[in-house]
Short mmCIF file of C-alpha atoms in Angstrom, two decimals:
data_model
loop_
_atom_site.label_atom_id
_atom_site.label_comp_id
_atom_site.label_asym_id
_atom_site.label_seq_id
_atom_site.Cartn_x
_atom_site.Cartn_y
_atom_site.Cartn_z
CA UNK A 1134 -18.18 -12.53 15.96
CA UNK A 1135 -18.46 -8.76 16.06
CA UNK A 1136 -21.46 -7.57 14.03
CA UNK A 1137 -20.61 -3.86 14.21
CA UNK A 1138 -18.12 -2.56 11.69
CA UNK A 1139 -15.10 -1.04 13.46
CA UNK A 1140 -14.62 2.71 13.47
CA UNK A 1141 -11.21 4.33 13.73
CA UNK A 1142 -10.58 7.91 14.78
CA UNK A 1143 -7.33 9.80 14.23
CA UNK A 1144 -6.40 13.41 14.83
CA UNK A 1145 -8.10 14.62 11.62
CA UNK A 1146 -9.86 11.56 10.22
CA UNK A 1147 -12.75 9.24 10.84
CA UNK A 1148 -12.61 5.78 9.21
CA UNK A 1149 -15.77 3.71 8.97
CA UNK A 1150 -17.70 1.51 6.57
CA UNK A 1151 -18.67 3.03 3.21
CA UNK A 1152 -22.42 3.05 2.56
CA UNK A 1153 -25.07 3.89 -0.04
CA UNK A 1154 -24.97 7.57 0.92
CA UNK A 1155 -21.36 7.64 -0.36
CA UNK A 1156 -22.13 6.36 -3.87
CA UNK A 1157 -22.30 9.78 -5.51
CA UNK A 1158 -19.03 10.93 -3.95
CA UNK A 1159 -17.18 7.68 -4.70
CA UNK A 1160 -18.28 7.86 -8.35
CA UNK A 1161 -17.34 11.54 -8.67
CA UNK A 1162 -13.84 11.00 -7.24
CA UNK A 1163 -12.96 7.72 -8.98
CA UNK A 1164 -14.26 8.72 -12.41
CA UNK A 1165 -10.79 10.11 -13.07
CA UNK A 1166 -8.22 8.20 -15.15
CA UNK A 1167 -5.47 8.75 -12.53
CA UNK A 1168 -7.01 6.07 -10.26
CA UNK A 1169 -7.25 3.49 -13.00
CA UNK A 1170 -3.67 4.28 -14.03
CA UNK A 1171 -2.28 3.89 -10.49
CA UNK A 1172 -4.27 0.84 -9.33
CA UNK A 1173 -4.95 -2.65 -10.57
CA UNK A 1174 -8.69 -2.82 -9.74
CA UNK A 1175 -10.25 0.61 -10.34
CA UNK A 1176 -11.75 0.88 -13.84
CA UNK A 1177 -12.14 3.97 -15.99
CA UNK A 1178 -14.69 5.25 -16.68
CA UNK A 1179 -16.01 4.63 -13.15
CA UNK A 1180 -19.79 4.35 -12.78
CA UNK A 1181 -22.29 4.42 -9.94
CA UNK A 1182 -22.70 0.66 -10.48
CA UNK A 1183 -18.96 0.25 -9.83
CA UNK A 1184 -19.37 2.23 -6.61
CA UNK A 1185 -22.40 0.15 -5.59
CA UNK A 1186 -20.43 -3.06 -6.23
CA UNK A 1187 -17.57 -1.75 -4.07
CA UNK A 1188 -19.89 -0.80 -1.18
CA UNK A 1189 -21.39 -4.32 -1.32
CA UNK A 1190 -17.86 -5.76 -1.39
CA UNK A 1191 -17.17 -3.85 1.84
CA UNK A 1192 -20.24 -5.38 3.50
CA UNK A 1193 -19.43 -8.92 2.32
CA UNK A 1194 -15.77 -8.65 3.26
CA UNK A 1195 -16.65 -7.61 6.81
CA UNK A 1196 -19.30 -10.32 7.11
CA UNK A 1197 -16.75 -12.94 5.99
CA UNK A 1198 -13.97 -11.33 8.10
CA UNK A 1199 -11.61 -11.41 5.12
CA UNK A 1200 -11.72 -7.81 3.91
CA UNK A 1201 -11.97 -4.60 5.92
CA UNK A 1202 -12.79 -1.67 3.64
CA UNK A 1203 -12.89 1.71 5.37
CA UNK A 1204 -14.17 5.02 4.05
CA UNK A 1205 -11.78 7.85 4.91
CA UNK A 1206 -13.62 10.95 6.09
CA UNK A 1207 -12.56 14.32 7.42
CA UNK A 1208 -13.83 14.74 10.97
CA UNK A 1209 -15.15 18.24 10.32
CA UNK A 1210 -17.58 17.31 7.54
CA UNK A 1211 -17.87 13.48 7.60
CA UNK A 1212 -17.70 13.36 3.78
CA UNK A 1213 -15.92 10.41 2.16
CA UNK A 1214 -12.77 11.53 0.33
CA UNK A 1215 -10.84 8.28 0.19
CA UNK A 1216 -10.72 4.65 1.20
CA UNK A 1217 -8.32 2.18 2.73
CA UNK A 1218 -8.56 -1.56 3.06
CA UNK A 1219 -6.97 -4.70 4.43
CA UNK A 1220 -7.46 -7.87 2.38
CA UNK A 1221 -6.94 -10.66 4.92
CA UNK A 1222 -5.09 -13.91 4.22
CA UNK A 1223 -6.18 -15.93 7.27
CA UNK A 1224 -4.02 -18.93 6.45
CA UNK A 1225 -0.82 -16.91 6.81
CA UNK A 1226 -2.15 -14.27 9.24
CA UNK A 1227 -1.28 -11.37 6.95
CA UNK A 1228 -3.09 -8.68 4.99
CA UNK A 1229 -2.57 -6.60 1.87
CA UNK A 1230 -3.20 -2.91 2.34
CA UNK A 1231 -4.52 -0.60 -0.35
CA UNK A 1232 -5.80 2.97 -0.38
CA UNK A 1233 -6.89 5.93 -2.49
CA UNK A 1234 -7.41 9.60 -1.69
CA UNK A 1235 -9.28 12.28 -3.65
CA UNK A 1236 -6.66 13.87 -5.92
CA UNK A 1237 -7.73 17.34 -4.74
CA UNK A 1238 -6.54 16.42 -1.23
CA UNK A 1239 -3.19 14.80 -2.07
CA UNK A 1240 -0.07 15.99 -0.21
CA UNK A 1241 -1.85 16.79 3.06
CA UNK A 1242 -0.66 13.71 4.98
CA UNK A 1243 -4.12 12.14 5.01
CA UNK A 1244 -2.98 8.89 3.37
CA UNK A 1245 -0.11 8.41 5.84
CA UNK A 1246 -2.43 9.17 8.77
CA UNK A 1247 -4.98 6.60 7.54
CA UNK A 1248 -2.33 3.97 6.76
CA UNK A 1249 -0.79 4.27 10.24
CA UNK A 1250 -4.23 3.93 11.84
CA UNK A 1251 -5.18 0.87 9.78
CA UNK A 1252 -1.83 -0.82 10.45
CA UNK A 1253 -2.43 -0.24 14.16
CA UNK A 1254 -5.95 -1.69 13.81
CA UNK A 1255 -4.61 -4.71 11.92
CA UNK A 1256 -1.99 -5.48 14.54
CA UNK A 1257 -3.97 -4.70 17.70
CA UNK A 1258 -7.51 -5.73 16.77
CA UNK A 1259 -6.97 -8.41 14.13
CA UNK A 1260 -3.67 -9.69 15.61
CA UNK A 1261 -2.08 -9.86 12.15
CA UNK A 1262 1.61 -10.73 11.92
CA UNK A 1263 2.34 -9.00 8.59
CA UNK A 1264 0.81 -6.17 6.56
CA UNK A 1265 2.14 -5.50 3.07
CA UNK A 1266 1.41 -3.20 0.18
CA UNK A 1267 2.74 -2.69 -3.30
CA UNK A 1268 2.56 0.10 -5.83
CA UNK A 1269 3.46 0.54 -9.47
CA UNK A 1270 7.09 1.62 -9.84
CA UNK A 1271 6.02 4.76 -11.71
CA UNK A 1272 4.16 6.05 -8.63
CA UNK A 1273 6.89 6.79 -6.03
CA UNK A 1274 4.54 9.02 -4.00
CA UNK A 1275 2.85 5.85 -2.78
CA UNK A 1276 6.21 4.61 -1.52
CA UNK A 1277 6.65 7.78 0.51
CA UNK A 1278 3.25 7.24 2.15
CA UNK A 1279 4.19 3.67 3.08
CA UNK A 1280 7.60 4.70 4.43
CA UNK A 1281 6.07 7.48 6.55
CA UNK A 1282 3.73 4.85 7.95
CA UNK A 1283 6.58 2.67 9.18
CA UNK A 1284 6.65 0.14 6.37
CA UNK A 1285 9.96 -1.00 4.89
CA UNK A 1286 10.81 -1.64 1.26
CA UNK A 1287 11.27 -5.35 0.62
CA UNK A 1288 11.89 -5.42 -3.09
CA UNK A 1289 10.86 -5.14 -6.70
CA UNK A 1290 8.31 -7.50 -8.24
CA UNK A 1291 9.07 -7.46 -11.96
CA UNK A 1292 6.13 -7.79 -14.37
CA UNK A 1293 3.94 -8.61 -11.37
CA UNK A 1294 0.64 -7.63 -13.00
CA UNK A 1295 -0.71 -6.79 -16.42
CA UNK A 1296 -3.25 -4.10 -17.18
CA UNK A 1297 -4.50 -3.08 -20.61
CA UNK A 1298 -1.86 -5.31 -22.17
CA UNK A 1299 1.04 -3.70 -20.30
CA UNK A 1300 3.05 -5.36 -17.55
CA UNK A 1301 3.72 -3.42 -14.37
CA UNK A 1302 6.57 -3.69 -11.93
CA UNK A 1303 5.52 -3.35 -8.30
CA UNK A 1304 7.56 -2.11 -5.37
CA UNK A 1305 6.79 -4.19 -2.28
CA UNK A 1306 6.64 -2.74 1.25
CA UNK A 1307 5.74 -4.47 4.51
CA UNK A 1308 5.66 -4.16 8.26
CA UNK A 1309 5.80 -6.96 10.81
CA UNK A 1310 3.95 -7.06 14.12
CA UNK A 1311 6.80 -7.72 16.54
#
C-alpha cells in the first residue's frame, strides 16, 4: 500500500492532501451559506471544528483507501481555495466525485481543470471503471463543469435527498473508463 498521499499537478493547479495549516482558510471559505445551499454535507455556519473534522476525514479516507480528498491550490501561492474528492465504492469499482471552489474564484475554469485531473487520476491510478457526480437541479453551473470535464448526463434523480426538510432533485452525470 502506498503511504504517501498522491499529488496531482495541472497547468495552473496543485492538488494534494489538506492539512492543519489549511484550517483557517477552509473555515473562512466555507462559512458562507452558498456552500450549504449547494451541497448535501457542508453545514452553515461552518466552524474550525468542522474543518478539523474534514481534514481528519481526508487522512482516514486515504488510510482506508476509500476516500481521496484533495485540496485545490493555485501553483503560484500554494494556498487552498477549493477541494475535490473521490468517494470509492470498491465493490463496484466506482467513485462519486464532489468538489467546491472559493466563490471569489468561480468562473475561471479551475473546477473543470481539477475535475479532469481527478478523473484521470481515478482511471489511471485507481483503475476505476466509473466516476459519477450529481448536483442539485437548481445549480446548473455544476452541470457545465461536469460536461466540460467529459462527463455525460445520465438522468434526473427525483427527491433524491432531503435537507432542512426540503427534498432535492439531483442531476446525475458519469464517465466510464473505456
